[in-house]
Amino acid sequence: MSELSNLQLFLIGLTFIWSGFVRSGLGFGGAVLTLPFLLMIDNRPLVYLPIISVHLLFFASITVWQNNRTPAAGSGEGAREGTIDWVYLRYAVGVMIIPKLIGVFGLILLPNTLMSQIIFCIVGLYSLTYVFNKPFRSHSRAVDVVFLILGGYTSGTSLIGAPLIITVFANHIDKYKLRDTLFVLWLIFVGIKLLAFVIAGIDLQLIHHLWLLPCAAIGHLTGLRFHQKMLHAETPLFFRVVGIALLLVSATGFYQSIT
């Protein structure tokens, strides 16, 4: 990223503050709600995916550890039982692991431009569900499996399978355990992706963590407070605004990538 202008670096820093806020506030979306903005600034997915992955490992690990080290951690009844649903997590990982691995190899082999176009299309589809407040719904075991498979694959390609995965998880996991259960899932999947990056010889951009990690930390601390409010309130307006912004960014980014 040394060749980028000061303005681009500043915008990237702001984007990672947003990424940290979304990740800790919602438990998902740190990539799906961030990548379109990053690709608008600098269209190189394989530069930013390793950074997002390392940030997720760092902050998710801290959050899960803090929430499960004492019986008083967390909120509500779920806190006394821990904040992770291990039974459903094991089942979901078993369903998603093969599609996940297929997606990882697809990301490494596909050109950057094509990968960016795929990301913009997927995020654009997700944004419509936010705009119209019509999230993906699953009402049967078969549909659950399909959503988990698709979510695992898209998570492997670009870390943006969360909207599909959370659709299934939200139907089976108590809301007080949902975020931290998702965090453990992301830890498993991101670990696989980072290992694939190392094997493929992809630069993990470790030097840039010196300034981007503090940016993400600012967002992370703000998101933790937001999460506590989210547990006691519905915020459809927030998602609608985010959806509109994502739709505009994805449409613009896709247009730029093909022209």
XYZ file of C-alpha atoms in Angstrom:
259
model
C 0.000 0.000 0.000
C 3.046 2.257 -0.024
C 2.108 3.535 -3.486
C -1.249 4.903 -2.312
C -1.852 8.610 -1.697
C -2.291 10.098 1.776
C -6.002 10.597 1.065
C -6.409 6.922 0.150
C -4.587 5.838 3.311
C -6.811 8.120 5.406
C -9.955 6.671 3.845
C -8.672 3.133 4.416
C -8.124 3.982 8.090
C -11.695 5.270 8.398
C -12.975 2.129 6.704
C -11.208 -0.085 9.232
C -12.737 1.918 12.091
C -16.104 1.095 10.497
C -15.055 -2.545 10.131
C -14.235 -2.847 13.835
C -17.514 -1.213 14.824
C -19.627 -3.514 12.656
C -17.769 -6.668 13.704
C -18.128 -6.171 17.450
C -21.522 -4.494 17.239
C -23.253 -7.120 15.114
C -21.012 -10.175 15.351
C -20.855 -10.327 11.567
C -20.425 -7.988 8.627
C -16.859 -6.864 9.304
C -16.009 -7.929 5.759
C -19.309 -7.768 3.867
C -19.982 -4.212 5.067
C -16.377 -3.088 4.554
C -14.939 -4.694 1.425
C -17.001 -2.628 -1.069
C -15.634 0.591 0.429
C -12.063 -0.722 0.397
C -12.342 -1.890 -3.203
C -13.627 1.545 -4.200
C -10.432 3.036 -2.756
C -8.050 0.384 -4.054
C -9.315 -2.539 -6.126
C -7.135 -5.358 -4.712
C -9.114 -7.880 -2.628
C -6.060 -9.997 -1.785
C -4.419 -6.985 -0.130
C -7.273 -6.363 2.302
C -8.649 -9.838 2.997
C -5.550 -10.905 4.992
C -5.756 -7.710 7.072
C -9.468 -8.187 7.786
C -8.778 -11.824 8.649
C -6.059 -11.037 11.187
C -8.214 -8.315 12.765
C -11.068 -10.772 13.141
C -8.816 -13.348 14.789
C -7.481 -10.778 17.233
C -10.678 -9.015 18.298
C -13.000 -12.027 18.174
C -10.607 -14.038 20.354
C -10.438 -11.269 22.962
C -14.211 -10.789 23.009
C -15.032 -14.498 23.332
C -12.428 -14.962 26.073
C -13.692 -11.989 28.071
C -17.326 -13.101 27.818
C -16.601 -16.658 28.960
C -13.929 -16.260 31.638
C -16.436 -15.596 34.471
C -20.062 -16.609 35.119
C -21.028 -12.935 35.222
C -19.890 -12.214 31.704
C -22.383 -11.221 29.037
C -26.047 -10.451 29.511
C -29.197 -12.308 30.474
C -29.722 -15.979 31.137
C -27.291 -17.044 28.423
C -24.387 -15.553 30.366
C -24.569 -18.165 33.144
C -24.383 -20.977 30.581
C -21.608 -19.408 28.542
C -22.036 -17.406 25.368
C -21.312 -20.141 22.803
C -23.676 -22.813 21.481
C -21.128 -25.586 20.908
C -23.675 -28.209 19.824
C -25.044 -26.257 16.879
C -21.610 -24.872 16.044
C -20.196 -28.385 15.550
C -23.119 -29.317 13.308
C -22.776 -26.175 11.183
C -19.026 -26.538 10.739
C -19.527 -30.105 9.520
C -21.951 -28.884 6.840
C -19.857 -25.905 5.706
C -16.257 -27.103 5.822
C -16.066 -28.607 2.292
C -17.766 -25.635 0.535
C -15.490 -23.363 2.568
C -12.340 -25.079 1.257
C -13.642 -24.938 -2.323
C -14.248 -21.201 -1.922
C -10.757 -20.588 -0.546
C -9.124 -22.199 -3.567
C -11.409 -20.216 -5.870
C -10.266 -16.963 -4.266
C -6.596 -17.793 -4.734
C -6.996 -18.849 -8.369
C -9.361 -16.143 -9.675
C -8.057 -12.781 -11.021
C -8.491 -9.706 -8.791
C -10.907 -7.955 -11.183
C -13.202 -10.958 -11.478
C -13.076 -11.513 -7.708
C -14.026 -7.871 -7.127
C -16.990 -8.185 -9.494
C -18.205 -11.298 -7.669
C -17.891 -9.501 -4.333
C -19.806 -6.456 -5.580
C -22.626 -8.657 -6.924
C -22.958 -10.649 -3.697
C -22.875 -7.533 -1.520
C -25.386 -5.811 -3.806
C -27.784 -8.730 -3.326
C -27.321 -8.633 0.433
C -27.883 -4.866 0.484
C -31.345 -5.268 -1.021
C -32.370 -7.477 1.887
C -31.327 -4.687 4.261
C -33.030 -1.927 2.246
C -36.389 -3.699 2.131
C -36.048 -5.221 5.618
C -36.516 -8.676 4.097
C -33.591 -10.749 5.356
C -33.103 -14.255 4.096
C -35.400 -16.660 5.951
C -35.025 -20.360 6.502
C -38.007 -22.499 7.508
C -36.798 -26.057 6.932
C -33.791 -28.256 7.579
C -33.144 -28.621 3.833
C -33.125 -24.852 3.310
C -30.864 -24.502 6.343
C -28.350 -26.849 4.754
C -28.486 -25.004 1.409
C -27.918 -21.650 3.122
C -25.027 -23.046 5.167
C -23.390 -24.526 2.063
C -23.723 -21.269 0.102
C -22.598 -19.281 3.124
C -19.569 -21.505 3.585
C -18.585 -21.127 -0.053
C -18.968 -17.339 -0.184
C -17.146 -17.097 3.141
C -14.302 -19.029 1.537
C -14.139 -16.754 -1.485
C -14.300 -13.417 0.274
C -15.342 -13.652 3.951
C -18.825 -12.342 3.058
C -20.993 -15.390 3.717
C -22.270 -14.039 7.047
C -25.753 -12.858 5.943
C -26.615 -16.373 4.753
C -25.027 -18.092 7.729
C -26.591 -15.837 10.337
C -30.007 -16.476 8.798
C -29.718 -20.101 9.879
C -27.917 -19.477 13.164
C -30.462 -16.892 14.301
C -33.228 -19.505 14.010
C -31.445 -22.018 16.224
C -29.318 -20.045 18.711
C -30.404 -17.797 21.572
C -29.676 -14.135 20.818
C -27.391 -13.852 23.862
C -25.193 -16.603 22.407
C -25.456 -15.655 18.742
C -22.606 -13.160 18.397
C -19.975 -15.176 20.268
C -20.994 -18.421 18.542
C -20.512 -16.641 15.217
C -17.155 -15.331 16.441
C -15.922 -18.872 17.117
C -17.123 -19.934 13.660
C -15.236 -17.037 12.073
C -12.124 -17.943 14.061
C -12.191 -21.453 12.596
C -12.861 -20.318 9.037
C -10.464 -17.384 9.067
C -7.724 -19.630 10.419
C -8.231 -21.902 7.396
C -8.121 -18.941 5.011
C -4.962 -17.486 6.528
C -3.256 -20.881 6.318
C -4.192 -21.041 2.628
C -2.787 -17.528 2.125
C 0.509 -18.537 3.733
C 0.759 -21.724 1.648
C 0.014 -19.749 -1.526
C 2.678 -17.183 -0.662
C 0.232 -14.259 -0.396
C 1.525 -11.212 1.481
C -0.338 -10.879 4.809
C 0.454 -7.134 4.907
C 1.740 -7.479 8.474
C 3.515 -4.101 8.450
C 0.211 -2.299 7.901
C -1.268 -3.817 11.046
C 0.836 -1.340 13.025
C -1.535 1.471 12.053
C -4.691 -0.340 10.957
C -5.048 -2.412 14.146
C -5.514 0.732 16.299
C -8.085 2.011 13.781
C -10.042 -1.220 14.092
C -9.694 -1.065 17.896
C -11.465 2.312 17.990
C -14.397 0.833 16.078
C -14.317 -2.334 18.161
C -14.731 -0.512 21.474
C -17.578 1.575 20.089
C -19.230 -1.525 18.653
C -19.171 -3.321 22.010
C -21.372 -0.595 23.484
C -23.646 -0.697 20.464
C -24.043 -4.473 20.831
C -25.393 -4.139 24.346
C -28.079 -1.762 23.066
C -28.823 -4.079 20.141
C -29.672 -6.916 22.543
C -32.589 -4.883 23.868
C -33.805 -3.107 20.730
C -34.613 -3.651 17.056
C -32.805 -1.338 14.634
C -34.304 -1.771 11.128
C -33.549 1.858 10.225
C -29.822 1.316 10.844
C -29.763 -1.699 8.514
C -31.800 0.152 5.877
C -29.356 3.058 5.775
C -26.411 0.665 5.613
C -28.160 -1.283 2.846
C -28.721 1.817 0.704
C -25.103 2.881 1.102
C -23.860 -0.621 0.233
C -26.108 -0.833 -2.827
C -24.778 2.465 -4.190
C -21.161 1.541 -3.504
C -21.525 -1.963 -4.975
C -23.255 -0.695 -8.124
C -20.617 1.999 -8.645
C -17.745 -0.372 -7.950
C -19.097 -3.021 -10.316
C -19.560 -0.425 -13.062
C -15.998 0.809 -12.613
C -14.616 -2.720 -12.673
C -16.208 -3.525 -16.047
C -15.338 -0.197 -17.654
